[in-house]
Short mmCIF file of C-alpha atoms in Angstrom, two decimals:
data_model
loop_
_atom_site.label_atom_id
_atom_site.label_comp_id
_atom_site.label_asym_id
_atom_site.label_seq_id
_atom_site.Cartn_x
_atom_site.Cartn_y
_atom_site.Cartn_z
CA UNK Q 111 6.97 28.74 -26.26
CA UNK Q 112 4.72 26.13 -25.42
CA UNK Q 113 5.47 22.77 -27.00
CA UNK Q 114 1.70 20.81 -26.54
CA UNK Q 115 1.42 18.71 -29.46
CA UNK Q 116 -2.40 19.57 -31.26
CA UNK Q 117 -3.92 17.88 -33.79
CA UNK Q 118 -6.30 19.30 -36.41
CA UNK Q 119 -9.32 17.65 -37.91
CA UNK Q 120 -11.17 19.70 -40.57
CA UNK Q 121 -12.45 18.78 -44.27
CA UNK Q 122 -12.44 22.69 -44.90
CA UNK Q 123 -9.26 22.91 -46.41
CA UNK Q 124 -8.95 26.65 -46.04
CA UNK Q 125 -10.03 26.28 -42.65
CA UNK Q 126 -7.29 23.76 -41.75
CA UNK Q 127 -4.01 25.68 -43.41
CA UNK Q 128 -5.12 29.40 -41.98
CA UNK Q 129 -6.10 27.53 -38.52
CA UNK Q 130 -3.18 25.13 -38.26
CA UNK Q 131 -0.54 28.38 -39.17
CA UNK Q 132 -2.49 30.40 -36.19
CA UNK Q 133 -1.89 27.59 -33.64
CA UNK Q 134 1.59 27.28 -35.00
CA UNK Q 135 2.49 31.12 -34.44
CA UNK Q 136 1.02 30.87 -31.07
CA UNK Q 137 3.47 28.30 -30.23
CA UNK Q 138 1.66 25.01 -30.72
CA UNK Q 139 2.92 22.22 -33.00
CA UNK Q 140 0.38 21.13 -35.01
CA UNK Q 141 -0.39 18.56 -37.45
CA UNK Q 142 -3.50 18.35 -39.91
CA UNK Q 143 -5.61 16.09 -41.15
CA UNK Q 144 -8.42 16.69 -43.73
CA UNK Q 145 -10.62 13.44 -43.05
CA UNK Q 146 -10.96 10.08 -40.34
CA UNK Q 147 -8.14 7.75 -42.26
CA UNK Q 148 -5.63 11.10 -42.03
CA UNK Q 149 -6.59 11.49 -38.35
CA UNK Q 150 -6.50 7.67 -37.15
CA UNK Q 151 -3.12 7.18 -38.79
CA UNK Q 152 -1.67 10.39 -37.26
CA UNK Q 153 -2.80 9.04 -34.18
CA UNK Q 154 -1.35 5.88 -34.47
CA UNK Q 155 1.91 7.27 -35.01
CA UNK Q 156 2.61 10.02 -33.09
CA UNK Q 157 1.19 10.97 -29.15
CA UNK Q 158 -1.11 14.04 -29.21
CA UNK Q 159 -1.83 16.35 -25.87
CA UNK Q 160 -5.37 17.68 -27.62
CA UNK Q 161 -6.95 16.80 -30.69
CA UNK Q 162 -9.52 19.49 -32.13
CA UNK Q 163 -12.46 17.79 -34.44
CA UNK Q 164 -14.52 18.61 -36.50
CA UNK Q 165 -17.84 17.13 -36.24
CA UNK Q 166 -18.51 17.04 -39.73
CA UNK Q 167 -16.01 15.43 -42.11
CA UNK Q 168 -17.64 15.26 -45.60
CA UNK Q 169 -18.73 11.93 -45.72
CA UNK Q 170 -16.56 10.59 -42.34
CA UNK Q 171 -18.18 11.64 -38.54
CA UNK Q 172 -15.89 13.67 -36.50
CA UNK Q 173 -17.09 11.25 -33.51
CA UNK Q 174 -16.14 8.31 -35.07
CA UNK Q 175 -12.72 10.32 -34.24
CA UNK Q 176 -14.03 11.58 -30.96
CA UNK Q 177 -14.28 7.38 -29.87
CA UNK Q 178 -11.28 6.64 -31.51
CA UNK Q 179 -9.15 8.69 -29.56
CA UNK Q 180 -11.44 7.57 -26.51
CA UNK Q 181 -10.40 3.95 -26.78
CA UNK Q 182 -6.92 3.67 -28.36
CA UNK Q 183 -5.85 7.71 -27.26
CA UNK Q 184 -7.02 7.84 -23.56
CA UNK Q 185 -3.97 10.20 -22.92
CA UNK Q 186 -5.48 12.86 -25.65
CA UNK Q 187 -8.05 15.61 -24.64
CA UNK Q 188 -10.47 16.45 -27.64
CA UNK Q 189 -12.26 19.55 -28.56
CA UNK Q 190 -15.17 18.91 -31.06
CA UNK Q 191 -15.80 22.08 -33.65
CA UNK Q 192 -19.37 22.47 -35.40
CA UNK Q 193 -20.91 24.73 -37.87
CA UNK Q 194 -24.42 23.78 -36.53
CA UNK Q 195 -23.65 23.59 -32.75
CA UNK Q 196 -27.14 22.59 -30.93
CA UNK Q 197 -27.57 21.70 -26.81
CA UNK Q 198 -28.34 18.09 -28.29
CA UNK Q 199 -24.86 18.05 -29.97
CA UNK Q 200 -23.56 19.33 -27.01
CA UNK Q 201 -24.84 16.74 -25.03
CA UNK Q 202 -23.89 14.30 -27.10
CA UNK Q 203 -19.88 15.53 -27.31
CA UNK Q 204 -19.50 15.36 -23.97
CA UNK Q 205 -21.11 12.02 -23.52
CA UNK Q 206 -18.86 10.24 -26.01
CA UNK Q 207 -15.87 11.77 -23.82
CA UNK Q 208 -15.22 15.50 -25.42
CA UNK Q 209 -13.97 18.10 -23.34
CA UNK Q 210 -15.72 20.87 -25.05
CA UNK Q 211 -17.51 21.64 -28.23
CA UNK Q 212 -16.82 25.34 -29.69
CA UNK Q 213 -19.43 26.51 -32.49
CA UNK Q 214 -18.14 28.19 -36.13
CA UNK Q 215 -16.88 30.75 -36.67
CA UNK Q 216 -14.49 31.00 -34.05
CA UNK Q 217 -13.10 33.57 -32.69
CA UNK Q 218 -9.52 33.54 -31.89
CA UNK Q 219 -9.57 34.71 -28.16
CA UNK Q 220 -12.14 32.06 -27.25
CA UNK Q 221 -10.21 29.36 -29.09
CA UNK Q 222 -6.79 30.10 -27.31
CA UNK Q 223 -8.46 29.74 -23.89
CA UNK Q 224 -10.10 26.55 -24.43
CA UNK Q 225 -7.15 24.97 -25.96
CA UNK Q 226 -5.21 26.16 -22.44
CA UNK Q 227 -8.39 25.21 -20.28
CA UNK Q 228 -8.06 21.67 -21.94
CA UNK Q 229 -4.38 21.63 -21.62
CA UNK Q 230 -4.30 23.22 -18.13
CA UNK Q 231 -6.97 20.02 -16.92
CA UNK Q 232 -4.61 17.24 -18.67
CA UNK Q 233 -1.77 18.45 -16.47
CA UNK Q 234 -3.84 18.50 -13.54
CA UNK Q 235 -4.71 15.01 -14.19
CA UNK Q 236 -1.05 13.30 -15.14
CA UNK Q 237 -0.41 14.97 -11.72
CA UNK Q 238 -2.74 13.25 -9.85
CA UNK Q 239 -1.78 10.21 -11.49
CA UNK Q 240 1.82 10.43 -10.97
CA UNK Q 241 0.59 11.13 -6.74
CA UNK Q 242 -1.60 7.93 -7.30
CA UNK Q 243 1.36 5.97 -8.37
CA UNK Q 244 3.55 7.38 -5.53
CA UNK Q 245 0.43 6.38 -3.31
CA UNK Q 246 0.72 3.02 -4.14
CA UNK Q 247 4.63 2.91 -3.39
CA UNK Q 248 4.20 4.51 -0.51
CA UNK Q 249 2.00 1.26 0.59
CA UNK Q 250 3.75 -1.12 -1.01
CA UNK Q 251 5.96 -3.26 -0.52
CA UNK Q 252 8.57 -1.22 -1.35
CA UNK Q 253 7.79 0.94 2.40
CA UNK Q 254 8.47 -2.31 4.12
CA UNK Q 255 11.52 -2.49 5.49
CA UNK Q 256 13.10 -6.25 5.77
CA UNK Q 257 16.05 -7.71 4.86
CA UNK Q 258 15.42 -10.59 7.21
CA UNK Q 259 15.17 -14.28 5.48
CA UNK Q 260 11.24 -14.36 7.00
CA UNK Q 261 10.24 -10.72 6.00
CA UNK Q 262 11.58 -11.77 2.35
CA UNK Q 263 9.85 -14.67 2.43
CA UNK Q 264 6.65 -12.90 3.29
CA UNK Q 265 7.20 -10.47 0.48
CA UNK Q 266 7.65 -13.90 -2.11
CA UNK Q 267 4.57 -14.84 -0.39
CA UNK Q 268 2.64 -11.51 -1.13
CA UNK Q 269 3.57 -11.38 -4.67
CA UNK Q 270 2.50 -14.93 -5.04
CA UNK Q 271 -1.40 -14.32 -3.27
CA UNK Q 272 -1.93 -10.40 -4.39
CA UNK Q 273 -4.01 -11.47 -7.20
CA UNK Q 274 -5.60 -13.77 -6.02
CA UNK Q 275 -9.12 -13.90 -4.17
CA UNK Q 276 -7.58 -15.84 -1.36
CA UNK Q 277 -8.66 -15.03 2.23
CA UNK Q 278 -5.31 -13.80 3.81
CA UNK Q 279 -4.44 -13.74 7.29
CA UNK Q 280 -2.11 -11.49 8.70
CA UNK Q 281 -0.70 -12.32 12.34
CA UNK Q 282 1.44 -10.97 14.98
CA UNK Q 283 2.26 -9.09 17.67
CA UNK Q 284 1.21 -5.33 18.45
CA UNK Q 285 2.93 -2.98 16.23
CA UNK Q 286 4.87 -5.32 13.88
CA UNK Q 287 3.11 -3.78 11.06
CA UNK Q 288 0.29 -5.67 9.99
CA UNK Q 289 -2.26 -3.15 8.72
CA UNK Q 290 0.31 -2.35 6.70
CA UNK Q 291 1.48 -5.44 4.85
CA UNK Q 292 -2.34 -5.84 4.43
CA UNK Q 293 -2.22 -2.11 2.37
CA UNK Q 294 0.40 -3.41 0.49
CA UNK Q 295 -1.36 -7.06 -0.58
CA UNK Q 296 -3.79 -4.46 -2.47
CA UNK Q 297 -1.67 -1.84 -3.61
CA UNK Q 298 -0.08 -5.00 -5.25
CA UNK Q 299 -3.06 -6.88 -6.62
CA UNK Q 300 -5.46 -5.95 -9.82
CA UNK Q 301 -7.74 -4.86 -7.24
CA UNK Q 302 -5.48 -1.85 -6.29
CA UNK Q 303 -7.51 0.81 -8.00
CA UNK Q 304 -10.92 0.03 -6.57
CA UNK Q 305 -11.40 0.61 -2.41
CA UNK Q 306 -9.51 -0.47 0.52
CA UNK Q 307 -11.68 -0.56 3.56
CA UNK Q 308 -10.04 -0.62 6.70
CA UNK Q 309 -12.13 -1.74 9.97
CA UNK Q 310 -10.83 -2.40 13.50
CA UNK Q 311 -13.32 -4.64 14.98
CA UNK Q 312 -12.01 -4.31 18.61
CA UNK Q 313 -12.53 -0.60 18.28
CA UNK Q 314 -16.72 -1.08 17.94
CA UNK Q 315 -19.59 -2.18 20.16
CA UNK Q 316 -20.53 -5.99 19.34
CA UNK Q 317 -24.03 -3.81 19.06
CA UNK Q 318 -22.70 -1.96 16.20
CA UNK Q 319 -20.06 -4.20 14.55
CA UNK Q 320 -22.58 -5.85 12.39
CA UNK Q 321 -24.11 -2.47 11.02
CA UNK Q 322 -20.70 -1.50 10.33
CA UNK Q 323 -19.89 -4.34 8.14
CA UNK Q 324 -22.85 -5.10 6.58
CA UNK Q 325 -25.02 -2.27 6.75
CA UNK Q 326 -28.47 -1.42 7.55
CA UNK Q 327 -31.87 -0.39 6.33
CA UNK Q 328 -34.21 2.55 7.83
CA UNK Q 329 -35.87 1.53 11.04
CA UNK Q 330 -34.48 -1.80 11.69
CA UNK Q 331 -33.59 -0.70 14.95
CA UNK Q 332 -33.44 2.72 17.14
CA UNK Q 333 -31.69 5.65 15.62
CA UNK Q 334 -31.54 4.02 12.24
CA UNK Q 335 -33.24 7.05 10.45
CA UNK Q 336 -32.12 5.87 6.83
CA UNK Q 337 -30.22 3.33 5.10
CA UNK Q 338 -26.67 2.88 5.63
CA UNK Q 339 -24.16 0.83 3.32
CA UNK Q 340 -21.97 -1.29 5.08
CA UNK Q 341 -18.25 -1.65 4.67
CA UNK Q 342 -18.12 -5.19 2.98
CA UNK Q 343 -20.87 -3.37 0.10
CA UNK Q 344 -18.52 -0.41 0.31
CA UNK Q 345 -15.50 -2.54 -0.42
CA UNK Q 346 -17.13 -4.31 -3.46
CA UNK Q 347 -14.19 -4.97 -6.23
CA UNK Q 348 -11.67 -4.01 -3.87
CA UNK Q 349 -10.37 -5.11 -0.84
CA UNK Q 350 -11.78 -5.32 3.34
CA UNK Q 351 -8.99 -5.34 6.16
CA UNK Q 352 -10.30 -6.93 9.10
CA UNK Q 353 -8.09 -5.96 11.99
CA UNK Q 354 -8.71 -7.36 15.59
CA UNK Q 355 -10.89 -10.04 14.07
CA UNK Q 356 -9.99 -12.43 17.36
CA UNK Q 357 -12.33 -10.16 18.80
CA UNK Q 358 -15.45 -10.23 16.81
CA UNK Q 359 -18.32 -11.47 18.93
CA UNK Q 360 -19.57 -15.57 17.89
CA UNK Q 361 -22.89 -14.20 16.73
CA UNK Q 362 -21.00 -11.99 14.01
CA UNK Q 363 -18.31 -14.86 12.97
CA UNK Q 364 -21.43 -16.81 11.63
CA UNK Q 365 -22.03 -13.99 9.25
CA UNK Q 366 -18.45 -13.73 8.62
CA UNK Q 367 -18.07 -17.27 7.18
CA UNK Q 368 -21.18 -17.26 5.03
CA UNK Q 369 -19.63 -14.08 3.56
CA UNK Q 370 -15.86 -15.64 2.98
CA UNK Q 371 -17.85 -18.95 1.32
CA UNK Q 372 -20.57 -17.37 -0.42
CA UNK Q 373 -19.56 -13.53 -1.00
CA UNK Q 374 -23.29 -12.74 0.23
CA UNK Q 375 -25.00 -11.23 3.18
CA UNK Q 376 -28.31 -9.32 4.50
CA UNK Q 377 -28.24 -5.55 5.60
CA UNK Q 378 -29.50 -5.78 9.17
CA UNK Q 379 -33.04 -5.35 9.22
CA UNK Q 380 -33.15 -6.51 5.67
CA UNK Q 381 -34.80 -9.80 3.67
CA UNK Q 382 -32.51 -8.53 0.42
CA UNK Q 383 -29.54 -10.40 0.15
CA UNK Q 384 -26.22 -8.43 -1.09
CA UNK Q 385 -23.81 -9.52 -3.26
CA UNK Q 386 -20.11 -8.96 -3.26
CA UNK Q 387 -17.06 -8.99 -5.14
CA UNK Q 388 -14.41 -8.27 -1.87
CA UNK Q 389 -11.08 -9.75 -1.10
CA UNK Q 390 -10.88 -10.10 2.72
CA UNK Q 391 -7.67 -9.88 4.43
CA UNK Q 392 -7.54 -9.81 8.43
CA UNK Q 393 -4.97 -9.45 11.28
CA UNK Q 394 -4.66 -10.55 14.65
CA UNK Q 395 -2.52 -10.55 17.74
CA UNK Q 396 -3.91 -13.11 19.35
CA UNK Q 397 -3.51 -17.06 18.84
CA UNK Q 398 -6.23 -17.93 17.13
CA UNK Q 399 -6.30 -21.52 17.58
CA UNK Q 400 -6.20 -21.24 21.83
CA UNK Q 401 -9.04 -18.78 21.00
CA UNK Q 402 -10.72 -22.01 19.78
CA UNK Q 403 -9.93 -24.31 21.83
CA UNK Q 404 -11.30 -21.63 24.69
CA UNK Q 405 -14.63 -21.28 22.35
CA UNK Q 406 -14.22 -17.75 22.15
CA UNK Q 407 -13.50 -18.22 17.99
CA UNK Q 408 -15.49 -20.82 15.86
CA UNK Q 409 -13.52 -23.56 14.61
CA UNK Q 410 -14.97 -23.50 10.65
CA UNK Q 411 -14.37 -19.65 10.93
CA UNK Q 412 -11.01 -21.10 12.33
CA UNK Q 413 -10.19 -22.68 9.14
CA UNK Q 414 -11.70 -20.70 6.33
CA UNK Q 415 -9.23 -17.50 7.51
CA UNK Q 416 -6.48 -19.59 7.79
CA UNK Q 417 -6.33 -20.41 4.27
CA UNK Q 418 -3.10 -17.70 3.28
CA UNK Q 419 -1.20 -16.90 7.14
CA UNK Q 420 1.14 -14.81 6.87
CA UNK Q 421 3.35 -14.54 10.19
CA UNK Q 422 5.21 -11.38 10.94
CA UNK Q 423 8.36 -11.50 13.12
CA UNK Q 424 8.50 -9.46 16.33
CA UNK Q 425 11.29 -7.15 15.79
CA UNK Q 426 13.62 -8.38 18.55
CA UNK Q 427 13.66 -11.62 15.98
CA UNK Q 428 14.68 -9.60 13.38
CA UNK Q 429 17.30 -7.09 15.06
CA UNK Q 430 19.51 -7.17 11.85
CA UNK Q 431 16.78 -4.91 10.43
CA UNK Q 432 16.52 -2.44 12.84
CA UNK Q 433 19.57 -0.32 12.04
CA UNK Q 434 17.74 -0.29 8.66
CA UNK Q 435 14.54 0.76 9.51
CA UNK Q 436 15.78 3.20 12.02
CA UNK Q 437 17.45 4.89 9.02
CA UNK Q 438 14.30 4.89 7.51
CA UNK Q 439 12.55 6.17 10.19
CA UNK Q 440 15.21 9.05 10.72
CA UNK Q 441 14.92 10.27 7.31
CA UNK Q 442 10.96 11.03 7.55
CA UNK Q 443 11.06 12.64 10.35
CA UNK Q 444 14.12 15.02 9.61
CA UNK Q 445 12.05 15.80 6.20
CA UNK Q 446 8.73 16.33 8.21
CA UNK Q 447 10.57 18.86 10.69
CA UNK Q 448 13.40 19.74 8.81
CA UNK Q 449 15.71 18.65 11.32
CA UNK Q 450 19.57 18.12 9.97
CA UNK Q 451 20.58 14.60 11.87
CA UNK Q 452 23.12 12.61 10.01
CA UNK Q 453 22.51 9.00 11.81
CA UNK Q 454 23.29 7.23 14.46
CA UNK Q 455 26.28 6.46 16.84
CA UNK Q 456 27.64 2.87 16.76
CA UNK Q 457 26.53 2.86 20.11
CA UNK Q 458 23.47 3.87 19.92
CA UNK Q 459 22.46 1.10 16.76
CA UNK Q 460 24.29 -1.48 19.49
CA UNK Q 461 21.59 -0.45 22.75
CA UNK Q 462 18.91 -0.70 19.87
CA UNK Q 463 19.84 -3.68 18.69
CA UNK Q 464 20.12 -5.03 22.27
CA UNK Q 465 16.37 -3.86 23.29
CA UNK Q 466 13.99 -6.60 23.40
CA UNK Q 467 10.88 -4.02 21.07
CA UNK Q 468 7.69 -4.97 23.34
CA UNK Q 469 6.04 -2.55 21.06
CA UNK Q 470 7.89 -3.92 18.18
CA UNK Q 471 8.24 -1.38 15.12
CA UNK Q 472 5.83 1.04 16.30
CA UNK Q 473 7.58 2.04 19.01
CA UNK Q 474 10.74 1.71 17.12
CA UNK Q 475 9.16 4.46 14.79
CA UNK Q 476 8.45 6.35 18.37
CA UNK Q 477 12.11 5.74 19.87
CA UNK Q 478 13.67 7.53 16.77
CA UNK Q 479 11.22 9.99 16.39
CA UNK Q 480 11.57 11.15 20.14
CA UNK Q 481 15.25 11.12 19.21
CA UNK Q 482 15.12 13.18 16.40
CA UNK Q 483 13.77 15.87 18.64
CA UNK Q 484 15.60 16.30 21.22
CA UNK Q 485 19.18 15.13 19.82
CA UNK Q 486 21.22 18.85 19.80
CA UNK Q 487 23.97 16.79 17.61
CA UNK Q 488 24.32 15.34 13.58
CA UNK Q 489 24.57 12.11 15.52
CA UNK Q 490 21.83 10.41 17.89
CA UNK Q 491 23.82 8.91 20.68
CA UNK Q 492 22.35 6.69 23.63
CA UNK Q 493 21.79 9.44 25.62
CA UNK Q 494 19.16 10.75 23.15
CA UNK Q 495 16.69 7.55 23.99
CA UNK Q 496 14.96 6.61 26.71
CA UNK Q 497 16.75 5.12 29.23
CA UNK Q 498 14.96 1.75 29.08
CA UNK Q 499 16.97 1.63 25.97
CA UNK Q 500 20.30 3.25 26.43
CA UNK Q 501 21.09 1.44 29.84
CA UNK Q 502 20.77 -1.92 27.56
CA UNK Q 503 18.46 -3.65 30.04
CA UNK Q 504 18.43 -6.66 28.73
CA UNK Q 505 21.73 -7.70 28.89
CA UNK Q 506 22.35 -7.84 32.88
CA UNK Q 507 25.26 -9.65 35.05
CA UNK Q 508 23.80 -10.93 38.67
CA UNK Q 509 26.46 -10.35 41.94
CA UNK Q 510 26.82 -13.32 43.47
CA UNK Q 511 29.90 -14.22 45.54
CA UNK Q 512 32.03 -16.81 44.60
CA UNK Q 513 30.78 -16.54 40.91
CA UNK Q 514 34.12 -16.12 38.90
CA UNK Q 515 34.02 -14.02 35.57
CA UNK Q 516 33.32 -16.46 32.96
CA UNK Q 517 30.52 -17.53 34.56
CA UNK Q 518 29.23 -14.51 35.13
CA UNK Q 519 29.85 -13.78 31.69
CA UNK Q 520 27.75 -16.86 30.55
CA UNK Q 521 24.35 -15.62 30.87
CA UNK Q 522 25.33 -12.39 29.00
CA UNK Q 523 26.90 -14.51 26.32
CA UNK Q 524 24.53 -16.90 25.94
CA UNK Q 525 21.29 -14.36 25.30
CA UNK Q 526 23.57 -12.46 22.68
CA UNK Q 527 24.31 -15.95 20.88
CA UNK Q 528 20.66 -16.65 21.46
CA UNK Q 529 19.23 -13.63 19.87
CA UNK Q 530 21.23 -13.54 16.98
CA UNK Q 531 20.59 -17.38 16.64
CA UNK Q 532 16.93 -16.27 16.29
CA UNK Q 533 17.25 -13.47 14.27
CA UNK Q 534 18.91 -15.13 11.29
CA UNK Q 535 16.40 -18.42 11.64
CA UNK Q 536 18.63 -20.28 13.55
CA UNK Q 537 21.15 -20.95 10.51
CA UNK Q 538 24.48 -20.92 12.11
CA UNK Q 539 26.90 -20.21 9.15
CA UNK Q 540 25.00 -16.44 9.30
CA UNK Q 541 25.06 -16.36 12.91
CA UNK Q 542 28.89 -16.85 13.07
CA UNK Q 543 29.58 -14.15 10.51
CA UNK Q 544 27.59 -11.73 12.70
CA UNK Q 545 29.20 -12.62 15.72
CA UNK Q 546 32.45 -12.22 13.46
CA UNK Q 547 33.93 -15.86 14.84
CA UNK Q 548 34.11 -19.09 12.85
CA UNK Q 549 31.82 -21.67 12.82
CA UNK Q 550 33.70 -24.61 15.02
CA UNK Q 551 33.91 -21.70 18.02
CA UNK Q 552 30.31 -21.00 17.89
CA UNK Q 553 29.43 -24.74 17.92
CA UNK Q 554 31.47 -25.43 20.82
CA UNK Q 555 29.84 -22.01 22.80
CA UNK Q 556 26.41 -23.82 21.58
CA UNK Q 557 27.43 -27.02 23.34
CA UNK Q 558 28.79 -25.32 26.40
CA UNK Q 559 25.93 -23.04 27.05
CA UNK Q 560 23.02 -25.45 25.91
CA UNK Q 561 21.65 -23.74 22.56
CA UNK Q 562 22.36 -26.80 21.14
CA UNK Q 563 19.04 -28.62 22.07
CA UNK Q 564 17.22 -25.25 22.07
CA UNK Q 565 18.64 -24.74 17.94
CA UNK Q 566 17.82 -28.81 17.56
CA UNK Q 567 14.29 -28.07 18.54
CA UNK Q 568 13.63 -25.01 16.28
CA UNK Q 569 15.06 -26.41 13.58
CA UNK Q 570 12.99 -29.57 14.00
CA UNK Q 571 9.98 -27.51 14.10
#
C-alpha cells in the first residue's frame, strides 16, 4: 500500500472524482481540488509528496499553482496535465519547475509510472539531503573531539566568527587538526552550502602557486593552452583554506593581501580584474611573527591574517582528551574493518596518556589504528602499540649512586605534576582532583619541586 500523499488539480469535475477514486484504489491518498483558491489552501494545510495540475483551470492558470508550490511547497514534485499539450508548453512546465507534463486523455499505465518516476526522484533527493546533512556533521564541530577548557573555548570562538567574513587563522603544530577545524568554520557558517576549496601551498611550485589561486588565461605563459579558473574564483560565495600559508613565496603574499582587503585580483596573464565573494581561512605550523622578523613573511600580510587566531593545543597539553578521542578513533576503525575490540586496558590509556604526541592527533589516529589490527584480544593492551609508547619513555629515573629514592623519584614526579598542570591550563583546583590529592599537598609538591615560578609565569602570561 503505498501511502504518498497526491494532490489533484482539475476544473473537470468528472475528471477529478473518476481520477481521484483511480489513484485512491491504487493506493494513493488523494485530495481534490477543482480550482487555484481550493489548491493553495490545501496546500497550506496539509504537506503533499506530488501535486498533479492542470494547466487550465477555467478562469485560474494551473501555473499560477505550478509557482505556488515552487516557492511556498519546495518539498512537493508537480506533474502539469493539458488537453492541448505543445513542445512550447512543454518547455515552459519544466522551466517554471514541473517535473513532467502528460497530455489528455491519459492513459492509465502511463499515468501510474510517472506518478512513481516522480515519487521514485523525490526519495532519491531527501536521501541525498539527509547524506548532505550527515556531511556537514561529519565536519563539524560535532567530529572534534575536546573536552579540554582551550578546545571549548575554540569551539565558543568558532560559533562566534562562522558567519562572519572575518579572515581566520588557524595555528599549530603538525597533526593537531587544523584543516579540520577550518572544515568545520564552514560547515558552520551560512556559507556552508556553496564550495570549500582546500589548497596546500607548501605542496606547489612558487612557479605554479599563483596559477593555482588565481587562475590563468590562454598563452600567458608555456603550456597554458586555455583558460584556467583559479581556486579563489572557484571558491566564490564559499569558503578558501589556505594551509601552509608560512610558506607562500613574498611575491605571492602581495597578491594575497590585496585579495583579503579588496576581494579582487587578475588571472595571470590577464588586464581583467576578478571579483570575489570568499571567506579565507588559513593554517600554519610555523610562528608567524619570527617568520617576520626573519623577512621571510610580510609584516601587513602579518597583520591582516591575524585578525581571528585560533590556537590549537598540541595533544600532550591536552592528555585528558586522549582517552576520549582514542575511543573515537577505535570505533571507526572497528566499523571500517569490522573488527570486535571492546576498548582499552587501564594500562594502556595510562602509557598513552604518558606519551609526549610529536605527531599530535594524527598519529594518535595512527597508534590506535595500528592497534586495532593487530590486537588478537576485546582489549588493546600496551603490548599492542609501539614500543615508543608502551615502554612510557617519557617518564625515566637516572642511576646515579648515592641518589636516595625520593630524589630519584623527583624528576618523575615533577613532569607528571607538570603535565597535568598544563593540560588543565594551569588551574590547580582541577589539577589536584586529577592527581586525586588535595589542594594544600599539591601546593607544597609545587613549592618543593619549583612549579611554583614556572605556574606564576604562565598564569601571568
Amino acid at each position: 500500500m503505498n501511502q504518498a500523499q497526491l494532490l489533484l488539480v482539475d476544473d473537470d469535475r468528472h475528471v477529478l472524482e473518476s481520477m481521484g477514486s483511480w489513484l485512491r484504489e491504487i493506493g494513493y491518498a488523494v485530495d481534490l481540488a477543482a480550482d487555484r483558491g481550493q489548491a493553495v489552501a490545501l496546500l497550506d494545510a496539509n504537506r503533499y509528496d506530488l501535486a498533479l495540475v492542470d494547466v487550465r483551470l477555467g478562469p485560474d492558470d494551473g501555473f499560477d499553482v505550478l509557482r505556488y508550490c515552487h516557492t511556498h511547497c519546495p518539498g512537493t514534485t508537480v506533474i502539469m496535465i493539458t488537453g492541448y499539450g505543445t513542445v512550447e508548453t512543454g518547455i515552459e512546465a519544466l522551466r517554471a519547475g514541473a517535473y513532467d507534463l502528460l497530455t489528455k486523455p491519459l492513459i492509465d499505465e502511463e499515468l501510474e509510472m510517472a506518478i512513481e518516476r516522480a515519487l521514485s526522484q523525490r526519495k532519491v533527493m531527501q536521501e541525498n539531503q539527509q547524506l548532505k546533512q550527515q556531511l556537514d556533521l561529519r565536519f563539524g564541530l560535532e567530529n572534534i573531539i575536546g573536552h579540554d577548557h582551550r578546545m571549548l573555548r575554540i569551539f565558543d570562538m568558532v560559533d562566534s566568527v562562522a558567519d562572519t567574513r572575518a579572515t581566520v587563522l588557524i595555528t599549530g603544530e603538525s597533526g593537531t587538526g587544523k584543516s579540520l577545524l577550518a572544515r568545520a568554520i564552514h560547515r558552520r557558517s551560512n556559507r556552508r552550502d556553496q564550495p570549500f576549496i582546500e589548497v596546500a601551498c607548501g605542496a606547489l611550485p612558487e612557479a605554479l602557486l599563483e596559477s593555482e589561486l588565481f587562475g590563468h588565461v590562454a598563452g600567458s605563459f608555456t603550456g597554458a593552452t586555455g583558460n584556467k579558473v583559479g581556486k579563489f574564483k572557484a571558491a566564490d560565495k564559499g569558503t578558501i583554506f589556505l594551509d601552509e600559508i608560512g610558506t607562500a613565496p613574498l611575491a605571492m603574499q602581495v597578491k594575497l593581501l590585496r585579495v583579503l582587503q579588496e576581494l579582487q585580483f587578475e588571472p595571470v596573464g590577464s588586464t581583467e580584474t576578478e571579483t570575489v565573494d570568499t571567506r579565507v581561512v588559513l593554517a600554519t605550523n610555523e610562528d608567524l611573527a619570527n617568520s617576520v622578523e626573519r623577512g621571510d613573511f610580510r609584516q601587513d600580510l602579518y597583520y591582516r591574517v591575524n585578525v581571528i587566531n585560533l590556537e590549537l593545543p598540541p595533544l600532550r597539553e591536552r592528555i585528558s582528551d586522549i582517552p576520549r578521542l582514542a575511543d573515537h578513533f577505535l570505533a571507526e576503525v572497528c566499523q571500517d574493518t569490522g573488527r570486535r575490540v571492546q576498548g582499552f586496558s587501564a594500562e594502556a590509556i595510562a602509557a598513552m596518556q604518558r606519551y609526549r604526541w610529536p605527531g599530535n592527533v594524527r598519529e594518535l589516529q595512527n597508534v590506535v589504528e595500528r592497534a586495532v589490527l593487530l590486537s588478537k584480544n576485546e582489549e588493546i593492551t600496551p603490548d599492542d602499540m609501539p614500543a615508543s609508547i608502551a615502554s612510557g619513555a617519557p617518564v625515566s629515573v637516572s642511576r646515579r649512586t648515592g641518589t636516595t629514592l625520593k630524589e630519584a623519584l623527583e624528576g618523575p614526579e615533577r613532569q607528571i605534576i607538570r603535565e597535568v598542570l598544563e593540560s588543565n591550563g594551569w588551574n590547580r583546583n582541577e589539577t589536584a582532583d586529577q592527581l586525586g590529592i588535595n589542594r594544600t599537598t599539591l601546593y607544597k609538591k609545587m613549592k618543593r619541586l619549583g612549579l611554583e615560578e614556572v605556574a606564576g609565569h604562565h598564569q601571568a602570561t
